[in-house]
Amino acid sequence: VSVSRAIKPFAEPGRPPDWFSQKHCASQYSELLETTETPKRKRGEKGEVVETVEDVIVRKLTAERVEELKKMIKETQEKYRQLKKDAELIQAGHMDNRLEELCNEIMMWVISLF
């Protein structure tokens, strides 16, 4: 219960209502455990830290999320550059015939951010 409740605020829009149920969280975790390679145990000194399956999962999911965020940042930067260019063309009076269309595009983009 505590895990499903703790991660609920970080949900992406469009998730089904039962996405954060205990049962669904448990099944996702089980799937992660099954699909993650168990790290090989090394023989070593007693004070040596051995990587656990949980460590592997955290590292893998963190790397995936970092890549997702980099992609989102890149897309947002490209959209910003395009909007800035469009704003300059509008101010110069070169896009008067497309103002309504551009306004609708911008509104749809802003809505998609939330």
PDB file of C-alpha atoms in Angstrom, residues 6 13 26 29 40 46 53 61-62 74 82 88-89 99 106:
ATOM      1  CA  ALA A   6       3.867   7.041  -2.550  1.00  0.00           C
ATOM      2  CA  PRO A  13      -1.547  11.660 -17.380  1.00  0.00           C
ATOM      3  CA  ALA A  26       2.995  -6.079  -7.044  1.00  0.00           C
ATOM      4  CA  TYR A  29       7.497  -5.501  -9.404  1.00  0.00           C
ATOM      5  CA  LYS A  40      26.701 -12.746 -10.023  1.00  0.00           C
ATOM      6  CA  LYS A  46      33.473  -9.739   4.124  1.00  0.00           C
ATOM      7  CA  VAL A  53      18.704  -7.244  -7.919  1.00  0.00           C
ATOM      8  CA  LEU A  61      14.912   2.338 -14.570  1.00  0.00           C
ATOM      9  CA  THR A  62      16.872   5.477 -13.728  1.00  0.00           C
ATOM     10  CA  LYS A  74      14.980  18.038 -26.870  1.00  0.00           C
ATOM     11  CA  GLN A  82       9.872  26.988 -33.866  1.00  0.00           C
ATOM     12  CA  GLU A  88       9.335  36.839 -35.059  1.00  0.00           C
ATOM     13  CA  LEU A  89       7.567  36.275 -38.395  1.00  0.00           C
ATOM     14  CA  LEU A  99      -2.612  33.837 -37.269  1.00  0.00           C
ATOM     15  CA  ILE A 106      -0.028  26.919 -29.812  1.00  0.00           C
TER      16      ILE A 106
END
